[in-house]
Every structure is written in C-alpha cells, then in structure tokens.
Amino acid sequence: MTTPPLLALDSIEVVYDGIVAALHGVTLEVPAGGIVALLGANGAGKSTTLKAASGLLAAERGKVVAGSVSFRGAPVRARGPVQLVREGLVQVLEGRHCFPHLTVEENLATGAFARRPSASDLRQSIERVLERFPRLRERRRAAAGHLSGGEQQMLALGRALIARPTLVLLDEPSMGLAPKVVEEMFTLVRTLHETEGMSFLLAEQNAAAALAVANTAYVLENGRVVAGGTVADIRARVDVRDLYLGGTGTGRTRFRARSEAPPPAT
Amino acid sequence: MSFFLEVLIGGLLAGVMYSMVAIGFVLIYKASGVFNFAQGAMVLFAALTFVSITERGVPFALALVITLAAMFALAIAVERAVLRPLVNAPPLSLFLATLGLAYVLEGLAQTVWGTQVHGLDLGISDAPIGAGAVSVSRFDLFAAATAASLVGGLGALFRWTRAGVALRAVADDPLAAIAVGIDLRRLWAIVWGAAGVVALVAGLLWGARVGVQFSLSLVVLKALPVLIIGGFSSIAGAIAGGLVVGASEKLAEVYVGPLVNGGIETWFPYVLALGFLLVKPAGLFGERSIERV
C-alpha cells in the first residue's frame, strides 16, 4: 500500500476573471518529505499552480474550474487559506512580500497568528526563527522595508516557518538575489528538509539551483506539464535541457568558443 | 491678538470633532481599502440608539454599554451580509455597497427610534473658562480630551495587540496577509467594531452640540476635506486634517468672511481640500512608501 501524497493536484484547470485560462490540466504530486521543483519560463503558470494549492487564487480572482487539489488527502476547496496555514501548508509569495512598515519581529509574528499562540509561545517561536537567521536578529527592530533583498527573502521564509508548516510552497526564492544568497537559501531548504522533515514545492526559473536540492521535478509550459519525473530523468531529457536548463552541453560550448575566439584580423 | 487666539483655539477644538469622524473612515480604509460612506450613518445610528435608550430611563453607563454592544453587532452583521459576499469585488462595488448601507442604517435608526430631534445632555456645560485674556468652551475642551484619549487608545491597540499588527499588515500587503494566514473576516469585524466605537463617541459629542437628529449623518461630508488634507490611511493625518479644517474655516470666516458677506465657513474646507489635491494629492500623512536606496 502506498501512502497518499502530501499534496496532489489532479488535472486542474485555472481561469482568471472568468475568461483567462492559465492552467490546462496540471497534475503533480508532492510526497511527504519530498522536495519537488516546478520549473518553467516566466508566465508558464508556476505561481498559479502554487496559488491553486494554497487557496490564494480567490484573492486574485482566479478559480480552479476543473480537477481537484488535495492536501493530506482532503480537498482544499472547502478550506480557506487561513485553515490551510493552520494545517501546515504555507506559501512564500514570489517577490518576498514582507510587510514593509512592520518590524522584522512583527513580520514574523504575523506568521503565527493563524494558530493563535499564547504570548510566551509566540515569543519562543520568534526566538527560534531568529536563531536560524542571525542577520534578522541583528535587525529585529528594523522596518522590513529597509532590509536588503536577501534579508527580505529570509524574513519571508522565516515568517512561513513560524507557522510550523509541513509543506512550504516557495515561489521564486532566488529572484533578484546574489548567487551567494541564493546558495544560502537552498542550503537552508535542504537543512529544513533534513532536520525537520519539511516538504517543499519549489517554483524556480533558476533550474540548476532548484534541481540541486530537489528529488523530483516538473516542467511547466503554457499552463501544461510537459515533463515530470526524478531529477535524473529531467536532467537526461534533451529537449528539457535545451529549453530550461541553460541549453545542452554542446550549445554552451559553442557559445563560449565563439565569444572567446580572437577578433578577426583587420 | 487675544481675539485671534480665541478664534484659532475655538477652530482647533471644533476641528477635533471633525477628526473624530474622519478616524472612523481611516480605520476601515486601512483594513480593506474601502471608503466607507456609511460612517456618517453609523454616527447617527449610534447617537440615536444611545439617546433613545437613555430617554427610556436607562442610566448613562448602561446605555453606553448597550450601544457599544449594538455597534459591535452591527459590525459583525456588516461583515457577514455586505463584505463577505463582496470579497474581491472591485473597490467601486464596495463603495456603492457602503452607500447603500448608509441608507439602510439611516432608515433603520429612524424606523426604530423615530425622526424627532433629541436633545442630548452629557452634563458638561458649554460655559467658557478663561486663561488670561483667552477663554474657551469647557465642552470643547472636554471633547478634545475625549478625542485625545480615544486616539491614544487606538494607537496603543495598533501598536501592541495582535489585531493591531494584523491590521497594519493588511494595510501594507493584503495578499501577503492572506498568505501568512491572517483571518481577514475576523479582522474586518474588529475594525468595523472599532469604527462603530469611534462613531459612538463622535455621535455623542456632536449630538450634545447640535442635537441628535438626521443631519448628524451629514458629518460624513465634513470629513471628506479632512481626509483629503490629512491623507486617507493615517490616523495622525485625520487628526491633523481635522485641526487644519477647523482652524482655517473659523479664521477664514472671521477675517475673510466680512469681505464677501460671510458664510464662507461652509465651503472653505472644500476649497482648501481642492488646493491640497493639486499640490499634495496624498495628503499631509498619506501613504509614504519605504524606498530603499
């Protein structure tokens, strides 16, 4: 007998504003304790897929018109985002979305509100997150709007962690960050996965970074899943490599050879 | 000079009354981005309920508690019946819903409590008290003190309580607030309840001034220039805007009025607001976004 996946999307179709179709039958699974990468170009439907899972679609006038989304074996349709956060499914939005006028501590606190913690529980939870992010501790009383991009990404992740999630939907965590910070982010994802058993669904354009931590991956194109499987499978597929993983090995060599060639003599 | 000071202080104190109404708007605007046209009707509803209960022999404190309970019940009803079905509707739909709500509330209040004018005596005399050459109304001072403690209370609420932090979070970024699991429905009920409390305080102060009657709901129109001048999203702005409107309209009436045969107090704030729209459209304390360099 197989255990049911933590999150399962079964051929869902999503429409915005009643007319704009964004997803055409997306099916994917996040097993308990898995890190799943969701790859694809800008506008392929990665964010929409995550929002369909977290119940945030409604806030943007989107709707799952066909198919089903289930978390822990029960459909999410009947549960609002607040309920889902309580049950352990939290999304970190693309572009961080920290509350700019709130302090770092206040930002973190908002992530715990859904489970209505006691005052001491709240304080301890904030401390625990700050232990993980020493840089945030230094700036705990600063307004989030004054943090650097990397610090804001840490804060957004910390704010999600404080809800004690079992599944985190991470949308483009590497966007606009320096390579070193990106590496730090993904190291953290792996640590959380290994030490806390947290599962992740990771939407990324930076395929190399995402595949380095993921177990399985899906590739989205124009609202459809065009490839899916283990990371090794995905890496092996030439068409996927060409389109999403920075071109084939030969393509890259050719590019380099050309650019490094000496200028023609005049 | 002392005459100028008297006019100025009188104007500022009158302005406090405008601020009280404007604060109710700001609360709801911050939480949901809706301009709540029904705030004036809530002022009328609160004052009329309170007066009618006291006229039936209920003691002051008990009447206050009953009215507060009524305002919170109203807040929950509004969240259930108006806001929840209109979630994610365009702002204009929500604005029109509050316009409808204003009529429902005005009609409801007058159906239940009648349409006659009620006097309201809070037991504070309007007699002037003097300080040197300047004398000001005792009642105006009381109103200012009430407003100050109300604002202080609200400020503490937003600074220290979870509802306050959640409210500021929603004002900053509604989508992120939903994503982290802030319960918007509950927050809206709280905010409308708080706006109801503000409406009650404003209704009592205004009612004691001009009598509790239908025209109370028209204070909504006076709050408009206050909000434009102060900025829609800031309580400090509502206070500053109220003071600016109060002081400038009284000074204009006294010093400019005679040149044009008077009566400019009623429209001067709107002209001032128009000027602000041209020069500083976000208002004195309007949304300042944090820009990182």
JSON list of C-alpha atoms in Angstrom, two decimals, chain A residues 167-257:
[
{"chain": "A", "resi": 167, "resn": "LEU", "atom": "CA", "xyz": [4.70, 21.80, 3.35]},
{"chain": "A", "resi": 168, "resn": "VAL", "atom": "CA", "xyz": [6.16, 25.10, 2.16]},
{"chain": "A", "resi": 169, "resn": "LEU", "atom": "CA", "xyz": [5.35, 26.42, -1.30]},
{"chain": "A", "resi": 170, "resn": "LEU", "atom": "CA", "xyz": [8.33, 28.55, -2.27]},
{"chain": "A", "resi": 171, "resn": "ASP", "atom": "CA", "xyz": [7.81, 30.81, -5.25]},
{"chain": "A", "resi": 172, "resn": "GLU", "atom": "CA", "xyz": [10.99, 32.01, -6.98]},
{"chain": "A", "resi": 173, "resn": "PRO", "atom": "CA", "xyz": [13.14, 32.29, -3.86]},
{"chain": "A", "resi": 174, "resn": "SER", "atom": "CA", "xyz": [16.20, 33.11, -5.97]},
{"chain": "A", "resi": 175, "resn": "MET", "atom": "CA", "xyz": [14.63, 36.02, -7.82]},
{"chain": "A", "resi": 176, "resn": "GLY", "atom": "CA", "xyz": [16.81, 39.11, -7.77]},
{"chain": "A", "resi": 177, "resn": "LEU", "atom": "CA", "xyz": [19.29, 37.69, -5.28]},
{"chain": "A", "resi": 178, "resn": "ALA", "atom": "CA", "xyz": [23.06, 37.48, -5.46]},
{"chain": "A", "resi": 179, "resn": "PRO", "atom": "CA", "xyz": [24.37, 33.94, -6.22]},
{"chain": "A", "resi": 180, "resn": "LYS", "atom": "CA", "xyz": [25.83, 33.63, -2.74]},
{"chain": "A", "resi": 181, "resn": "VAL", "atom": "CA", "xyz": [22.49, 34.42, -1.13]},
{"chain": "A", "resi": 182, "resn": "VAL", "atom": "CA", "xyz": [20.72, 32.01, -3.49]},
{"chain": "A", "resi": 183, "resn": "GLU", "atom": "CA", "xyz": [23.10, 29.29, -2.38]},
{"chain": "A", "resi": 184, "resn": "GLU", "atom": "CA", "xyz": [22.36, 30.15, 1.25]},
{"chain": "A", "resi": 185, "resn": "MET", "atom": "CA", "xyz": [18.62, 29.91, 0.59]},
{"chain": "A", "resi": 186, "resn": "PHE", "atom": "CA", "xyz": [18.83, 26.49, -0.98]},
{"chain": "A", "resi": 187, "resn": "THR", "atom": "CA", "xyz": [21.18, 25.20, 1.71]},
{"chain": "A", "resi": 188, "resn": "LEU", "atom": "CA", "xyz": [18.56, 26.26, 4.20]},
{"chain": "A", "resi": 189, "resn": "VAL", "atom": "CA", "xyz": [15.84, 24.45, 2.28]},
{"chain": "A", "resi": 190, "resn": "ARG", "atom": "CA", "xyz": [17.91, 21.29, 2.38]},
{"chain": "A", "resi": 191, "resn": "THR", "atom": "CA", "xyz": [18.63, 21.71, 6.10]},
{"chain": "A", "resi": 192, "resn": "LEU", "atom": "CA", "xyz": [14.95, 22.19, 6.89]},
{"chain": "A", "resi": 193, "resn": "HIS", "atom": "CA", "xyz": [14.15, 19.13, 4.84]},
{"chain": "A", "resi": 194, "resn": "GLU", "atom": "CA", "xyz": [16.75, 17.00, 6.53]},
{"chain": "A", "resi": 195, "resn": "THR", "atom": "CA", "xyz": [16.35, 18.15, 10.13]},
{"chain": "A", "resi": 196, "resn": "GLU", "atom": "CA", "xyz": [12.63, 18.94, 10.33]},
{"chain": "A", "resi": 197, "resn": "GLY", "atom": "CA", "xyz": [11.32, 16.65, 7.62]},
{"chain": "A", "resi": 198, "resn": "MET", "atom": "CA", "xyz": [9.70, 19.62, 5.91]},
{"chain": "A", "resi": 199, "resn": "SER", "atom": "CA", "xyz": [8.44, 19.19, 2.36]},
{"chain": "A", "resi": 200, "resn": "PHE", "atom": "CA", "xyz": [8.85, 21.81, -0.34]},
{"chain": "A", "resi": 201, "resn": "LEU", "atom": "CA", "xyz": [7.28, 22.66, -3.64]},
{"chain": "A", "resi": 202, "resn": "LEU", "atom": "CA", "xyz": [9.77, 24.94, -5.28]},
{"chain": "A", "resi": 203, "resn": "ALA", "atom": "CA", "xyz": [8.83, 27.09, -8.25]},
{"chain": "A", "resi": 204, "resn": "GLU", "atom": "CA", "xyz": [12.01, 28.30, -9.91]},
{"chain": "A", "resi": 205, "resn": "GLN", "atom": "CA", "xyz": [13.39, 29.74, -13.09]},
{"chain": "A", "resi": 206, "resn": "ASN", "atom": "CA", "xyz": [16.85, 29.04, -11.77]},
{"chain": "A", "resi": 207, "resn": "ALA", "atom": "CA", "xyz": [16.61, 25.36, -12.71]},
{"chain": "A", "resi": 208, "resn": "ALA", "atom": "CA", "xyz": [20.19, 24.46, -11.83]},
{"chain": "A", "resi": 209, "resn": "ALA", "atom": "CA", "xyz": [19.81, 25.67, -8.25]},
{"chain": "A", "resi": 210, "resn": "ALA", "atom": "CA", "xyz": [16.40, 24.04, -7.81]},
{"chain": "A", "resi": 211, "resn": "LEU", "atom": "CA", "xyz": [17.43, 20.67, -9.26]},
{"chain": "A", "resi": 212, "resn": "ALA", "atom": "CA", "xyz": [20.43, 20.58, -6.95]},
{"chain": "A", "resi": 213, "resn": "VAL", "atom": "CA", "xyz": [18.15, 20.22, -3.93]},
{"chain": "A", "resi": 214, "resn": "ALA", "atom": "CA", "xyz": [15.05, 18.57, -5.41]},
{"chain": "A", "resi": 215, "resn": "ASN", "atom": "CA", "xyz": [14.12, 14.86, -5.56]},
{"chain": "A", "resi": 216, "resn": "THR", "atom": "CA", "xyz": [11.57, 15.19, -8.32]},
{"chain": "A", "resi": 217, "resn": "ALA", "atom": "CA", "xyz": [10.76, 17.90, -10.81]},
{"chain": "A", "resi": 218, "resn": "TYR", "atom": "CA", "xyz": [8.06, 19.01, -13.20]},
{"chain": "A", "resi": 219, "resn": "VAL", "atom": "CA", "xyz": [8.39, 21.33, -16.15]},
{"chain": "A", "resi": 220, "resn": "LEU", "atom": "CA", "xyz": [5.53, 23.66, -17.00]},
{"chain": "A", "resi": 221, "resn": "GLU", "atom": "CA", "xyz": [4.97, 25.25, -20.36]},
{"chain": "A", "resi": 222, "resn": "ASN", "atom": "CA", "xyz": [1.99, 27.43, -21.21]},
{"chain": "A", "resi": 223, "resn": "GLY", "atom": "CA", "xyz": [-0.05, 26.02, -18.36]},
{"chain": "A", "resi": 224, "resn": "ARG", "atom": "CA", "xyz": [0.71, 22.37, -19.13]},
{"chain": "A", "resi": 225, "resn": "VAL", "atom": "CA", "xyz": [3.08, 19.89, -17.57]},
{"chain": "A", "resi": 226, "resn": "VAL", "atom": "CA", "xyz": [5.43, 18.92, -20.39]},
{"chain": "A", "resi": 227, "resn": "ALA", "atom": "CA", "xyz": [7.81, 16.80, -18.36]},
{"chain": "A", "resi": 228, "resn": "GLY", "atom": "CA", "xyz": [7.90, 15.23, -14.94]},
{"chain": "A", "resi": 229, "resn": "GLY", "atom": "CA", "xyz": [9.95, 12.68, -13.04]},
{"chain": "A", "resi": 230, "resn": "THR", "atom": "CA", "xyz": [13.01, 12.25, -10.91]},
{"chain": "A", "resi": 231, "resn": "VAL", "atom": "CA", "xyz": [15.71, 14.85, -11.16]},
{"chain": "A", "resi": 232, "resn": "ALA", "atom": "CA", "xyz": [17.90, 12.39, -13.05]},
{"chain": "A", "resi": 233, "resn": "ASP", "atom": "CA", "xyz": [15.11, 11.81, -15.60]},
{"chain": "A", "resi": 234, "resn": "ILE", "atom": "CA", "xyz": [14.62, 15.51, -16.09]},
{"chain": "A", "resi": 235, "resn": "ARG", "atom": "CA", "xyz": [18.31, 16.18, -16.49]},
{"chain": "A", "resi": 236, "resn": "ALA", "atom": "CA", "xyz": [18.52, 13.41, -19.06]},
{"chain": "A", "resi": 237, "resn": "ARG", "atom": "CA", "xyz": [15.81, 14.80, -21.28]},
{"chain": "A", "resi": 238, "resn": "VAL", "atom": "CA", "xyz": [17.49, 16.68, -24.06]},
{"chain": "A", "resi": 239, "resn": "ASP", "atom": "CA", "xyz": [14.51, 18.82, -25.02]},
{"chain": "A", "resi": 240, "resn": "VAL", "atom": "CA", "xyz": [14.08, 19.98, -21.42]},
{"chain": "A", "resi": 241, "resn": "ARG", "atom": "CA", "xyz": [17.78, 20.65, -21.12]},
{"chain": "A", "resi": 242, "resn": "ASP", "atom": "CA", "xyz": [17.74, 22.77, -24.21]},
{"chain": "A", "resi": 243, "resn": "LEU", "atom": "CA", "xyz": [14.82, 24.88, -23.12]},
{"chain": "A", "resi": 244, "resn": "TYR", "atom": "CA", "xyz": [15.13, 25.24, -19.39]},
{"chain": "A", "resi": 245, "resn": "LEU", "atom": "CA", "xyz": [18.48, 24.13, -18.13]},
{"chain": "A", "resi": 246, "resn": "GLY", "atom": "CA", "xyz": [20.66, 26.62, -19.91]},
{"chain": "A", "resi": 247, "resn": "GLY", "atom": "CA", "xyz": [20.97, 24.73, -23.20]},
{"chain": "A", "resi": 248, "resn": "THR", "atom": "CA", "xyz": [22.78, 21.49, -23.99]},
{"chain": "A", "resi": 249, "resn": "GLY", "atom": "CA", "xyz": [26.39, 21.00, -23.14]},
{"chain": "A", "resi": 250, "resn": "THR", "atom": "CA", "xyz": [27.35, 21.35, -26.77]},
{"chain": "A", "resi": 251, "resn": "GLY", "atom": "CA", "xyz": [25.31, 24.52, -27.20]},
{"chain": "A", "resi": 252, "resn": "ARG", "atom": "CA", "xyz": [27.04, 26.14, -24.33]},
{"chain": "A", "resi": 253, "resn": "THR", "atom": "CA", "xyz": [30.49, 25.13, -25.58]},
{"chain": "A", "resi": 254, "resn": "ARG", "atom": "CA", "xyz": [29.72, 26.54, -28.95]},
{"chain": "A", "resi": 255, "resn": "PHE", "atom": "CA", "xyz": [28.63, 29.83, -27.41]},
{"chain": "A", "resi": 256, "resn": "ARG", "atom": "CA", "xyz": [31.74, 30.02, -25.36]},
{"chain": "A", "resi": 257, "resn": "ALA", "atom": "CA", "xyz": [34.00, 29.09, -28.24]}
]
